CSV table of C-alpha atoms and ligand atoms in Angstrom, one decimal:
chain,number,residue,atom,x,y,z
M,1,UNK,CA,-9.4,87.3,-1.4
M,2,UNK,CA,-10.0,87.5,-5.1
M,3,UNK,CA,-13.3,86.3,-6.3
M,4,UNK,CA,-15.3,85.1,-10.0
M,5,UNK,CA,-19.5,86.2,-9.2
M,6,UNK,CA,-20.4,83.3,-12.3
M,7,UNK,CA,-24.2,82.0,-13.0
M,8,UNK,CA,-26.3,80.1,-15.3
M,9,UNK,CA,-29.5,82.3,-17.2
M,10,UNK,CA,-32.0,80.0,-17.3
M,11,UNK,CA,-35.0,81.2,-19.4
M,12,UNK,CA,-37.2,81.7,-16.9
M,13,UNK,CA,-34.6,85.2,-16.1
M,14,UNK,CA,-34.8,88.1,-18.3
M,15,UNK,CA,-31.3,90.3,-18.7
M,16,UNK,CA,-32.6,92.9,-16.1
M,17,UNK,CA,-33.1,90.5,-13.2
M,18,UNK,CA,-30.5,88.6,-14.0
M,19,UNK,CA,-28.2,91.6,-14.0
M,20,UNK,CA,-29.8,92.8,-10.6
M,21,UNK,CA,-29.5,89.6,-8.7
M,22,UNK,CA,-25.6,89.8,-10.1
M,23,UNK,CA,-25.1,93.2,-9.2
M,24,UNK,CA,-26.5,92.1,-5.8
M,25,UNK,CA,-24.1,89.3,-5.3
M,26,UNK,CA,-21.3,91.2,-6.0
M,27,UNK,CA,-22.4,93.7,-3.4
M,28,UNK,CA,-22.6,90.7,-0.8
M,29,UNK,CA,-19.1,89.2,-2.2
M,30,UNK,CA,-18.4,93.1,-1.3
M,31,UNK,CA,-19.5,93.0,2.5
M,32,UNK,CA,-17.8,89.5,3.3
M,33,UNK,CA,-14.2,91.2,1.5
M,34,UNK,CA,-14.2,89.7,-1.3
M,35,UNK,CA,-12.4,91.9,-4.3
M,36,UNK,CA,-14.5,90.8,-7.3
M,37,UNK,CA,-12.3,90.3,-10.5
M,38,UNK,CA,-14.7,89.0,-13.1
M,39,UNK,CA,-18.5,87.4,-13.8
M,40,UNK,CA,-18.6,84.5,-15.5
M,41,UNK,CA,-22.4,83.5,-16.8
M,42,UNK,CA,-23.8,81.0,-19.2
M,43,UNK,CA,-27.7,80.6,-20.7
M,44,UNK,CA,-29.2,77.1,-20.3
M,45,UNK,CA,-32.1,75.2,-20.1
M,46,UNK,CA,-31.1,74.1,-16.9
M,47,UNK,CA,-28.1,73.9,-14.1
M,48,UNK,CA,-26.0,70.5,-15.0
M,49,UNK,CA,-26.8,68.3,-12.7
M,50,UNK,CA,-23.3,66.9,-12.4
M,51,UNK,CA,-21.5,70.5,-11.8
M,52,UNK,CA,-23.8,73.2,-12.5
M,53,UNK,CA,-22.1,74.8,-15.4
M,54,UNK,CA,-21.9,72.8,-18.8
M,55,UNK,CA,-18.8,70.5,-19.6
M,56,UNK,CA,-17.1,73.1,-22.0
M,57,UNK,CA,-18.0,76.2,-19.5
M,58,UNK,CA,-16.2,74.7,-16.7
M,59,UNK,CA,-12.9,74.2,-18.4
M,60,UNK,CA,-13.2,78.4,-19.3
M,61,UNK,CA,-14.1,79.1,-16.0
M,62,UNK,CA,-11.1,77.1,-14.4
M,63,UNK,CA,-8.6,79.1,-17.1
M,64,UNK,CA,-10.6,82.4,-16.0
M,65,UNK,CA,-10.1,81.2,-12.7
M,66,UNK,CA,-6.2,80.9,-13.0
M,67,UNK,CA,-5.9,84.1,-15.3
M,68,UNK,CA,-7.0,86.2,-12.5
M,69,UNK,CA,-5.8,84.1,-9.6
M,70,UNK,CA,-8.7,83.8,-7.9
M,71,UNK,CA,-9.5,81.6,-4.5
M,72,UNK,CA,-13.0,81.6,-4.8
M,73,UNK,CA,-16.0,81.3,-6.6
M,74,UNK,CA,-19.6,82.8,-6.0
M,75,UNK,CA,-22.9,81.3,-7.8
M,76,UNK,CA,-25.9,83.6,-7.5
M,77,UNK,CA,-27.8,80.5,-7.1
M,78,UNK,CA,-27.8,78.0,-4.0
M,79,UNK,CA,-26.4,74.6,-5.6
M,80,UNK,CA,-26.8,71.2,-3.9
M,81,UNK,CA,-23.7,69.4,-2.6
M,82,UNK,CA,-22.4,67.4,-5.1
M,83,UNK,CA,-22.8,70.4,-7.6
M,84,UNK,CA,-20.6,72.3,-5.5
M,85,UNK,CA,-18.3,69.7,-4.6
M,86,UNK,CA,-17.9,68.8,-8.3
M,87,UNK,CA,-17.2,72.5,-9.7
M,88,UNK,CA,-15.0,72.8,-7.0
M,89,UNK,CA,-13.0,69.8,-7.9
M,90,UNK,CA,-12.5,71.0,-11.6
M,91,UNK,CA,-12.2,74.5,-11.3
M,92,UNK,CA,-10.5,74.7,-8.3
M,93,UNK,CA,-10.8,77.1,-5.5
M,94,UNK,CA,-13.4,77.0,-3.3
M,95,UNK,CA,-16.8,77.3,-4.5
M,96,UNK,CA,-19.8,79.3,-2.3
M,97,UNK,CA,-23.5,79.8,-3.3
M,98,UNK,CA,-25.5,82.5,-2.4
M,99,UNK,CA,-27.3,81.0,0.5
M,100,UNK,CA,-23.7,80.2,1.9
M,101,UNK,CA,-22.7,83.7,0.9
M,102,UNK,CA,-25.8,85.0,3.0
M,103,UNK,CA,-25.2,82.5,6.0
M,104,UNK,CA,-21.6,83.5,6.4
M,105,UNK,CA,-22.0,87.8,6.2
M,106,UNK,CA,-25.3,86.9,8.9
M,107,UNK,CA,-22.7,84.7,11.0
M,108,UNK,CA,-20.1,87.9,11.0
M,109,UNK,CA,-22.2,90.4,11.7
M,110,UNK,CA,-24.2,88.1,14.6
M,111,UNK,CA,-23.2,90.0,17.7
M,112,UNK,CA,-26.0,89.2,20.6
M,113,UNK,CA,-26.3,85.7,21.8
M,114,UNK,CA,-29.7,85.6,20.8
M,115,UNK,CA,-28.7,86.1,17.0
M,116,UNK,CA,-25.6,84.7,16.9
M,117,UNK,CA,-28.0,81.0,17.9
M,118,UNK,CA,-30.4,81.8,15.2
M,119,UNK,CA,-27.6,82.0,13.0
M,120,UNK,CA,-26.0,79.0,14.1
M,121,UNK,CA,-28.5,76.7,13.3
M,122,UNK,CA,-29.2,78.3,10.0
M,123,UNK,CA,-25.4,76.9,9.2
M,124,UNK,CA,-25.7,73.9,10.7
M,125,UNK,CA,-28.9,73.0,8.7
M,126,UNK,CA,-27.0,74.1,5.5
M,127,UNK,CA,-23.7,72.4,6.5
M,128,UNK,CA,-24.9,69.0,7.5
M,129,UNK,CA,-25.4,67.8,4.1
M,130,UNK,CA,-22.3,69.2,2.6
M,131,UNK,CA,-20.4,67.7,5.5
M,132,UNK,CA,-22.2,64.0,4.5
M,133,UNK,CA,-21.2,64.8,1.1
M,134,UNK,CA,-17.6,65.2,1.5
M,135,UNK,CA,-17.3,62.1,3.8
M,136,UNK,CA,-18.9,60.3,0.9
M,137,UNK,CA,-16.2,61.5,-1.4
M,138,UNK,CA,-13.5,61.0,0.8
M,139,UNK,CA,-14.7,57.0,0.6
M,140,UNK,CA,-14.5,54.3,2.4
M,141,UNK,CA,-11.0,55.3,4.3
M,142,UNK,CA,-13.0,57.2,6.1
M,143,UNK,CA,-15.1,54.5,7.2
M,144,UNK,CA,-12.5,52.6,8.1
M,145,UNK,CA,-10.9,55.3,10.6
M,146,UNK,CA,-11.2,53.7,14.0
M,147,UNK,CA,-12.4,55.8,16.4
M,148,UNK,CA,-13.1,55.8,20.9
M,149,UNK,CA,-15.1,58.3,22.6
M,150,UNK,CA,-18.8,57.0,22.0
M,151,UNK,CA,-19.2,56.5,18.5
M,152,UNK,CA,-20.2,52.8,18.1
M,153,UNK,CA,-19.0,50.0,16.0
M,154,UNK,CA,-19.1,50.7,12.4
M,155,UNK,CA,-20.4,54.2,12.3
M,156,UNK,CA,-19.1,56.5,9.5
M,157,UNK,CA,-17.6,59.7,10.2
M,158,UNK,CA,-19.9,61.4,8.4
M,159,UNK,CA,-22.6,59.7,10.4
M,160,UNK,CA,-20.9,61.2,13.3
M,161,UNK,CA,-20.9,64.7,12.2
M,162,UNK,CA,-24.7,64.2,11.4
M,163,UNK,CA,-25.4,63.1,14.7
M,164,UNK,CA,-23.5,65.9,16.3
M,165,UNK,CA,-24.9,68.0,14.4
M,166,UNK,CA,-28.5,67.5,15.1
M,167,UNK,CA,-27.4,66.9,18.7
M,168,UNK,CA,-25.8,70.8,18.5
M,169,UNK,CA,-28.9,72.0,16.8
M,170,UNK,CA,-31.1,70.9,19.6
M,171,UNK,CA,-29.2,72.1,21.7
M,172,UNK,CA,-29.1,75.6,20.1
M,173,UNK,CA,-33.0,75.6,19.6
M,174,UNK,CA,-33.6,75.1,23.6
M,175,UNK,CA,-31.4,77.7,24.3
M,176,UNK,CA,-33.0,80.0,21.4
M,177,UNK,CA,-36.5,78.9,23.1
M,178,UNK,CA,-35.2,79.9,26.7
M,179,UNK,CA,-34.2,83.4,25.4
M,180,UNK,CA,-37.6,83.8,23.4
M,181,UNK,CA,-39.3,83.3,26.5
M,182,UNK,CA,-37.1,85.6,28.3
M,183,UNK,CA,-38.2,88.5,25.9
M,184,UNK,CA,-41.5,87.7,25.8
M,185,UNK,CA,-41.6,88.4,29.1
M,186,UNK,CA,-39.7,91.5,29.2
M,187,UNK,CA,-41.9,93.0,26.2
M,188,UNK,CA,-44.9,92.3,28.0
M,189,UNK,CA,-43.7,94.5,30.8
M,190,UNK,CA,-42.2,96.6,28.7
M,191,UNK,CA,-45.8,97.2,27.0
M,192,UNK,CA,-47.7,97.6,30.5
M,193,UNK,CA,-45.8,100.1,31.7
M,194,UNK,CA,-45.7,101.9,27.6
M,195,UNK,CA,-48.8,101.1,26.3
M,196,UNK,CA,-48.9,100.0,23.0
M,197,UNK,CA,-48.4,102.1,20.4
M,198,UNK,CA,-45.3,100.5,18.3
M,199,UNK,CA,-44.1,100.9,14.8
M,200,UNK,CA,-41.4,98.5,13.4
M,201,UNK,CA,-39.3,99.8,10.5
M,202,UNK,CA,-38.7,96.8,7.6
M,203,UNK,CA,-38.1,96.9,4.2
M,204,UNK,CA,-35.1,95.5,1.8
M,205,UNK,CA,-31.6,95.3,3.1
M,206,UNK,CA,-29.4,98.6,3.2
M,207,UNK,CA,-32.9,100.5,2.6
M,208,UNK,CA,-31.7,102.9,5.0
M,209,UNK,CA,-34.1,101.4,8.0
M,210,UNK,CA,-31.0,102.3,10.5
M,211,UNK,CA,-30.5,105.9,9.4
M,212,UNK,CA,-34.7,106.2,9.9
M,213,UNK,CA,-34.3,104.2,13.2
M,214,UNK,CA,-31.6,106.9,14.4
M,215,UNK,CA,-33.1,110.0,13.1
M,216,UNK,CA,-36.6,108.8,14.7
M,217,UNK,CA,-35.5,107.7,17.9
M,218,UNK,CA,-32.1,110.1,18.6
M,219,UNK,CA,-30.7,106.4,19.3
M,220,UNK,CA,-27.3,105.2,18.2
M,221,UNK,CA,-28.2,101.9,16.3
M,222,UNK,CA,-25.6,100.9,13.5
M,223,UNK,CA,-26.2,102.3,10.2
M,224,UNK,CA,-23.2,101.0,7.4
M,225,UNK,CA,-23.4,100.7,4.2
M,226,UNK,CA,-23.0,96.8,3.8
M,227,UNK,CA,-25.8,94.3,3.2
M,228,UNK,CA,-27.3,92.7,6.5
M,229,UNK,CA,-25.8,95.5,8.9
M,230,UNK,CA,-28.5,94.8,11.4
M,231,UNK,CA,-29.6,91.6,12.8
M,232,UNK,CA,-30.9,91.9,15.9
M,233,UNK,CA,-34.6,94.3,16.3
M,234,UNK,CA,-33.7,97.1,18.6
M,235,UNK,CA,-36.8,99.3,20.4
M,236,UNK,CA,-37.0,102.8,21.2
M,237,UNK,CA,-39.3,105.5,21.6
M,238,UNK,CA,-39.8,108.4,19.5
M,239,UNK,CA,-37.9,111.3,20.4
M,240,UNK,CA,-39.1,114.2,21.1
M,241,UNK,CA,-41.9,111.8,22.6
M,242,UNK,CA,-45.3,111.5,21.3
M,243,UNK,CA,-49.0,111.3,22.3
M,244,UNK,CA,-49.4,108.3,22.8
M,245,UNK,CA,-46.1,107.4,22.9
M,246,UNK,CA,-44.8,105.2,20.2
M,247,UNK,CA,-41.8,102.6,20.2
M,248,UNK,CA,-40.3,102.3,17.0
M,249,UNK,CA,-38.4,98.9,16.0
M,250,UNK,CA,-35.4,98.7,13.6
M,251,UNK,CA,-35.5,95.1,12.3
M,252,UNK,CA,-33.4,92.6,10.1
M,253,UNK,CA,-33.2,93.3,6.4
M,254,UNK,CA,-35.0,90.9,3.6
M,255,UNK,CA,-33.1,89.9,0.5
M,256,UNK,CA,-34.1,87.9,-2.3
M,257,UNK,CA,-33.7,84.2,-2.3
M,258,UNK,CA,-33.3,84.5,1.5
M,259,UNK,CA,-32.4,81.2,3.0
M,260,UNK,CA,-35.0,79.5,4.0
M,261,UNK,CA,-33.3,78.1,7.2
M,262,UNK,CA,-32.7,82.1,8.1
M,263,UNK,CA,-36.5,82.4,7.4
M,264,UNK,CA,-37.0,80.2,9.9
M,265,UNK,CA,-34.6,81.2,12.6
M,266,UNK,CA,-35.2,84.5,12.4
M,267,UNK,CA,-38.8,84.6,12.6
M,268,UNK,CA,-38.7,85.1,16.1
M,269,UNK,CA,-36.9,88.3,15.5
M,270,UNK,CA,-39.3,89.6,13.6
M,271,UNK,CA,-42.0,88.4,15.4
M,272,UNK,CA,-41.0,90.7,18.1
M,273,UNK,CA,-41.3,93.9,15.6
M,274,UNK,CA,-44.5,92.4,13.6
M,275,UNK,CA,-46.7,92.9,16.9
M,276,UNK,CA,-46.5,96.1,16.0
M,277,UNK,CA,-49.5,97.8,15.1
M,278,UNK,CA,-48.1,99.2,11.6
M,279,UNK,CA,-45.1,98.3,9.4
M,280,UNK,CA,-43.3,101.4,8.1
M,281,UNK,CA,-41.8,99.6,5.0
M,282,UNK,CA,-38.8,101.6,3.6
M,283,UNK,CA,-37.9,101.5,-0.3
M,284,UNK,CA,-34.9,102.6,-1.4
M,285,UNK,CA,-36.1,104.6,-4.5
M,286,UNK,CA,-32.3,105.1,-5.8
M,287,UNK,CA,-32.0,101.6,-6.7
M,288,UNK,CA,-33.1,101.0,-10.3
M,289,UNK,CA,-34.3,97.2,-8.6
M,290,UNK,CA,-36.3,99.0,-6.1
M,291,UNK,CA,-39.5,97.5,-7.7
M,292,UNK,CA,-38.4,93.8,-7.2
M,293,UNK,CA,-37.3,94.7,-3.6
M,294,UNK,CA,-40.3,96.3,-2.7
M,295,UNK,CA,-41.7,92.8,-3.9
M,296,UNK,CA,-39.5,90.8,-2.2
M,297,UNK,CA,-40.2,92.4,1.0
M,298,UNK,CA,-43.7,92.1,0.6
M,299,UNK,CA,-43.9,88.0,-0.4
M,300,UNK,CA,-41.4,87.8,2.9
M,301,UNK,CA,-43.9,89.6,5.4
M,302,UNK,CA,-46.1,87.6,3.8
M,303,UNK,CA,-44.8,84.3,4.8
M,304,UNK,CA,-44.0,85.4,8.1
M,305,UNK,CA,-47.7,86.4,8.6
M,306,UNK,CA,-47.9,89.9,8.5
M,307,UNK,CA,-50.3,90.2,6.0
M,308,UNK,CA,-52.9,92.0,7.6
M,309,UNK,CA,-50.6,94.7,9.9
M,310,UNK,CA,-51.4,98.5,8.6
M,311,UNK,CA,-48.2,99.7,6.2
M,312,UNK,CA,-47.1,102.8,5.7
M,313,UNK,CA,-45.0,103.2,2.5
M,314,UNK,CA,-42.1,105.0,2.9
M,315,UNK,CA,-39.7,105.6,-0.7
M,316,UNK,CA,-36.4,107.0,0.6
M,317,UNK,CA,-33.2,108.1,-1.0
M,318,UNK,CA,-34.7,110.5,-2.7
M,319,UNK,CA,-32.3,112.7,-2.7
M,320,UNK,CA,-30.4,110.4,-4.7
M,321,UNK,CA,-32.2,109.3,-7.6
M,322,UNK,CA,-36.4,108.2,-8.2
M,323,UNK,CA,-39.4,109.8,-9.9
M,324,UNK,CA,-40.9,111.4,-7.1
M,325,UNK,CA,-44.4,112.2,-9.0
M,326,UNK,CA,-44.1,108.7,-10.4
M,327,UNK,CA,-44.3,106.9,-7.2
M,328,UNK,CA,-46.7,109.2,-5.6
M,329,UNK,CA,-49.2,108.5,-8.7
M,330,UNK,CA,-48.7,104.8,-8.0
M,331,UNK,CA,-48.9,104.2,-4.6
M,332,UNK,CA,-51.0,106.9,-3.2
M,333,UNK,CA,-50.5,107.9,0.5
M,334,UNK,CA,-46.9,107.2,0.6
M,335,UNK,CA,-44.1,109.0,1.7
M,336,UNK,CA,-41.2,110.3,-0.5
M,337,UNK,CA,-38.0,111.6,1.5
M,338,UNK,CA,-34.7,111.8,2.5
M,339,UNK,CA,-33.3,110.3,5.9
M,340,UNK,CA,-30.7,113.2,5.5
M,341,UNK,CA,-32.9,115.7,5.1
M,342,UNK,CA,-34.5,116.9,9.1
M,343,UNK,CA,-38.0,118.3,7.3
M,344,UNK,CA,-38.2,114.5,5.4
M,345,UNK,CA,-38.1,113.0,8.9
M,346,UNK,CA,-39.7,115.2,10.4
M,347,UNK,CA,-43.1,114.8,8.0
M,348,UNK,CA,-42.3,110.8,8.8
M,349,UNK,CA,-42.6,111.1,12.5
M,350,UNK,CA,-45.7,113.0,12.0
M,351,UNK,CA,-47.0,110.6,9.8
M,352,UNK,CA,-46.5,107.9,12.5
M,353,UNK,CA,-48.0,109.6,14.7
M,354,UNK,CA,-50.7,110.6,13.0
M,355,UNK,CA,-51.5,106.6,12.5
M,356,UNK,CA,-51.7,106.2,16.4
M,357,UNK,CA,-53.3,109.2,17.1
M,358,UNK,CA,-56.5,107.8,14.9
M,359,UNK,CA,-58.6,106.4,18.3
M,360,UNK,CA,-57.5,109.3,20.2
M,361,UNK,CA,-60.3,111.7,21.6
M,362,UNK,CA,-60.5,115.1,22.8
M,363,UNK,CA,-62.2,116.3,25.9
M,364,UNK,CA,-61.9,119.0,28.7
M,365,UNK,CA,-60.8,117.6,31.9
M,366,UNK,CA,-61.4,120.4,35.1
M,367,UNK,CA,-58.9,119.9,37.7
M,368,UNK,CA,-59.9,122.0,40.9
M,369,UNK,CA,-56.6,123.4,43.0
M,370,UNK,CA,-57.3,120.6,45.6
M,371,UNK,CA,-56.3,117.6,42.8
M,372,UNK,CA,-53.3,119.3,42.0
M,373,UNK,CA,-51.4,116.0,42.3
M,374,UNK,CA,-53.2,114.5,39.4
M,375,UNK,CA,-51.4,117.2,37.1
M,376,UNK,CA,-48.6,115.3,36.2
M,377,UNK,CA,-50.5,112.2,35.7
M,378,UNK,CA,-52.2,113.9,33.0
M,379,UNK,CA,-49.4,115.8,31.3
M,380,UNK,CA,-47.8,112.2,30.4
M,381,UNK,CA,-50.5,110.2,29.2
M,382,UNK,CA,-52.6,113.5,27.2
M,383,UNK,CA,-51.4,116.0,25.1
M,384,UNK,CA,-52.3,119.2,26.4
M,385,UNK,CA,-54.0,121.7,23.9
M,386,UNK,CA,-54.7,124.3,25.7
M,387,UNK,CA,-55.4,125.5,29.5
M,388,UNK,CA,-57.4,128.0,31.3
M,389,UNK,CA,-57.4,128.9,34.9
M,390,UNK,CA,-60.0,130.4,37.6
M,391,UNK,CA,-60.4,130.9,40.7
M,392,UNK,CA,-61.2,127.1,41.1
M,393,UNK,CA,-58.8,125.1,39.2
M,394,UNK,CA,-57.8,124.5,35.6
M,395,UNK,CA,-59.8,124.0,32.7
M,396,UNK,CA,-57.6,121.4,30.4
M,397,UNK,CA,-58.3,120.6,26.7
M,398,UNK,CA,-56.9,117.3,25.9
M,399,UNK,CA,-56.1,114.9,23.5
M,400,UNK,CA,-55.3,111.1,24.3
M,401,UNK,CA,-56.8,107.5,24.3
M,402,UNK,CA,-60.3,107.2,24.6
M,403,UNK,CA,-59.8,104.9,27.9
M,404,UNK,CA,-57.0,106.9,29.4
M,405,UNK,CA,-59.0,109.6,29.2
M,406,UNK,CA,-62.2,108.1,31.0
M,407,UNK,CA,-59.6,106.8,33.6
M,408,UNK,CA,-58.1,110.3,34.6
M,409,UNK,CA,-62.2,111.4,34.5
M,410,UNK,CA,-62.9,109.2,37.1
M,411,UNK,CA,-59.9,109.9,39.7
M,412,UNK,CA,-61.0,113.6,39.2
M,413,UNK,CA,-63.3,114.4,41.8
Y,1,GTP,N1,-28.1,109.4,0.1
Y,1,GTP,C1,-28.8,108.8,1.1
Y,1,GTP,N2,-28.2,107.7,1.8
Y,1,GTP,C2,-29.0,107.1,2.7
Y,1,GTP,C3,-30.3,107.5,3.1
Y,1,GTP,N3,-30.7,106.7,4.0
Y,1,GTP,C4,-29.7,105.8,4.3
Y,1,GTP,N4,-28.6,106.1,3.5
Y,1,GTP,C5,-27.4,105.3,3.5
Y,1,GTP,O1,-27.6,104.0,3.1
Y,1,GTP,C6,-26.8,103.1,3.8
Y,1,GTP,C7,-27.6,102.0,4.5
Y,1,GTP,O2,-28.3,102.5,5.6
Y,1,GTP,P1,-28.8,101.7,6.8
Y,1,GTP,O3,-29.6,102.6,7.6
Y,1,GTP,O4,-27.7,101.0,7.5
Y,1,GTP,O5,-29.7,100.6,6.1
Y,1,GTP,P2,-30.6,99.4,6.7
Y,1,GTP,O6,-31.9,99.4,6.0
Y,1,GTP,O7,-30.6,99.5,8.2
Y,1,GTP,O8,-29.7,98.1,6.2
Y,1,GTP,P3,-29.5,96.7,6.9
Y,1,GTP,O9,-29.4,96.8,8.4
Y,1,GTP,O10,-28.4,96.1,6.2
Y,1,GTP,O11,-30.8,95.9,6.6
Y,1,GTP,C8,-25.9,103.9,4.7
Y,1,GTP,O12,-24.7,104.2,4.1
Y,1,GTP,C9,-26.7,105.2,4.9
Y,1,GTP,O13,-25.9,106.3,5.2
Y,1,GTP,C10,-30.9,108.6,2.3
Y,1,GTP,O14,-32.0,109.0,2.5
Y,1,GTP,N5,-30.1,109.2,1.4
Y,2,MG,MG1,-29.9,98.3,9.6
């Protein structure tokens, strides 16, 4: 479908963010197939409260509209109900904001149960008043519609839909609790029997957190070149394994002006990859925004509480485009690379290991001939540095957790 990406500058935007947060929209009119066919903006002191635009600007924007045939309209802004209902009403076509243009490419690309609830009730939360707001235009008919099945004397349809609505929502959330639980669970087993070194890869949507994820882990997550191509956190462990080994974590993008309702129902997504014991956030460098992103994603794991987890900085797309020197100078220790370049990742995985490796200690463990059986046991939780033998046993130099390696001293006899 054809689409007009139109806005209001209010003073409070200068031209460059108000060209990023355009560009962006078009990108995300992109991913849900939308073929973009013109922006429409207008500077004002504020959005009208009637209909957004101005009285004069929406009378152009319907003639644009019907110039380039166009069923739909984006503002890069969300709107309340009326406002949309009103633009659309005068313009024509249907008329999306950008929280409902977020909602619905997170609704596509929902594949797991457990996202495709979060989702759900994201919608639902946005929808309810919009639903209220047509019943209220489609007047009193409506009210006089008579109805069976439960609704009781008197009660609007719109009333209805709110009820169901909160009823659904419930309903969601106890099921979304159920499956929280449920992995909980699992990730608590999953961390006994691991340990606990994890690393969760986040950062600004289409970052490239995916391509890291795959390069890391040797796993087959979903990397595309869409906004919001991942949803749900996937775990893995680092491949070729590590001492200690760590689980890396490819999470769900940010984006600015994120819903709030998504905020919400996808915090226990994230929650999952924030109890990790550092955040490798990843910048796209190539983007001229990358500054606001980087932003962006900060103020988000902010809100979400993850203030105080370790981050490693990671700038990539390098290869195409970004001062290197530059962003070394300003945020020392960071990384600057390439996902498609194997000695970028490979200085990343070392990094990341580096971070867990930190507490670890070295010692020299003897194992006589008669313990043999405890060999294994120490191959997997140590790395091995370097072995002697004699005629009594091995001599082992180690490296690994301080308790692991107390542990393995003790069961040596
Ligand atoms: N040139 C170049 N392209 C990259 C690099 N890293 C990732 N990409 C591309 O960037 C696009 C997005 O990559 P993803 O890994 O899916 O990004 P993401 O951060 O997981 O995105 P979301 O899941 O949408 O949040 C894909 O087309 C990748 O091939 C890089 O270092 N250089
Ligand atoms: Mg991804």
């Amino acid at each position: 479908m054809r689409a007009i990406v139109a806005a209001v500058q209010l003073p409070s935007a200068s031209d460059l963010e108000f060209e990023a947060s355009l560009t962006e929209l078009r990108q995300l009119a992109k991913t849900l197939g939308f073929e973009v066919v013109a922006t429409f903006t207008q500077k004002r002191a504020g959005f009208d409260s009637k209909a957004y635009f101005g009285t004069g600007k929406r009378e152009e924007l319907r003639l644009l509209r019907e110039e380039h045939a166009a069923g739909a309209i984006l503002i890069d802004h969300e709107i309340s109900p009326s406002q949309a209902f009103n633009l659309a009403e005068e313009v024509g076509g249907e008329v999306m904001d950008r929280t409902m243009v977020i909602l619905e490419i997170f609704h596509r690309h929902a594949s797991s149960r457990f996202a495709r609830a979060q989702v759900e009730i994201a919608r639902l939360g946005y929808m309810g008043p919009r639903l209220r707001e047509a019943a209220k235009q489609a007047g009193p008919k409506d009210r006089a519609r008579s109805g069976t099945g439960g609704r009781s004397g008197g009660e609007s349809h719109g009333e209805l839909d709110r009820r169901k609505i909160r009823d659904r929502i419930a309903e969601l959330q106890k099921e979304l609790d159920v499956m929280v639980l449920d992995r909980k669970t699992q990730r608590a087993r999953r961390q006994e029997r691991q340990g606990l070194a994890r690393v969760a890869l986040v950062g600004y949507t289409n970052a490239g957190k995916s391509t890291l994820m795959r390069a890391l882990t040797g796993s087959e997550v979903l990397v595309a070149n869409k906004l919001f191509a991942t949803l749900d956190t996937t775990v893995r462990a680092l491949h070729p394994e590590s001492v200690p080994r760590v689980l890396v974590s490819d999470t769900v993008g940010f984006i600015k002006n994120l819903p709030h309702g998504l905020v919400a129902s996808f915090k226990s997504t994230l929650d999952e990859a924030l109890e990790a014991s550092l955040l490798a956030h990843v910048v796209d460098a190539s983007d001229p925004g990358f500054e606001r992103q980087l932003a962006v994603t900060e103020e988000v794991l902010d809100e979400i509480g993850a203030r105080q987890v370790p981050r490693l900085l990671v700038f990539n797309k390098i290869d195409r485009g970004g001062d290197e020197t530059a962003l070394r100078t300003k945020h020392p220790g960071c990384i600057v690379m390439s996902a498609k370049r194997e000695g970028d990742v490979a200085r990343l995985r070392e990094a990341i290991v580096a971070f867990f490796q930190r507490d670890l200690v070295e010692a020299e463990l003897f194992l006589p001939w008669s313990a043999q059986n405890l060999r294994g046991e120490i191959f997997a939780s140590c790395q091995v540095l370097e072995e002697r033998a004699d005629g009594e046993g091995a001599f082992l130099r180690v490296r690994g957790d301080a308790g692991e390696v107390k542990r393995l001293r003790e069961l040596l006899p």
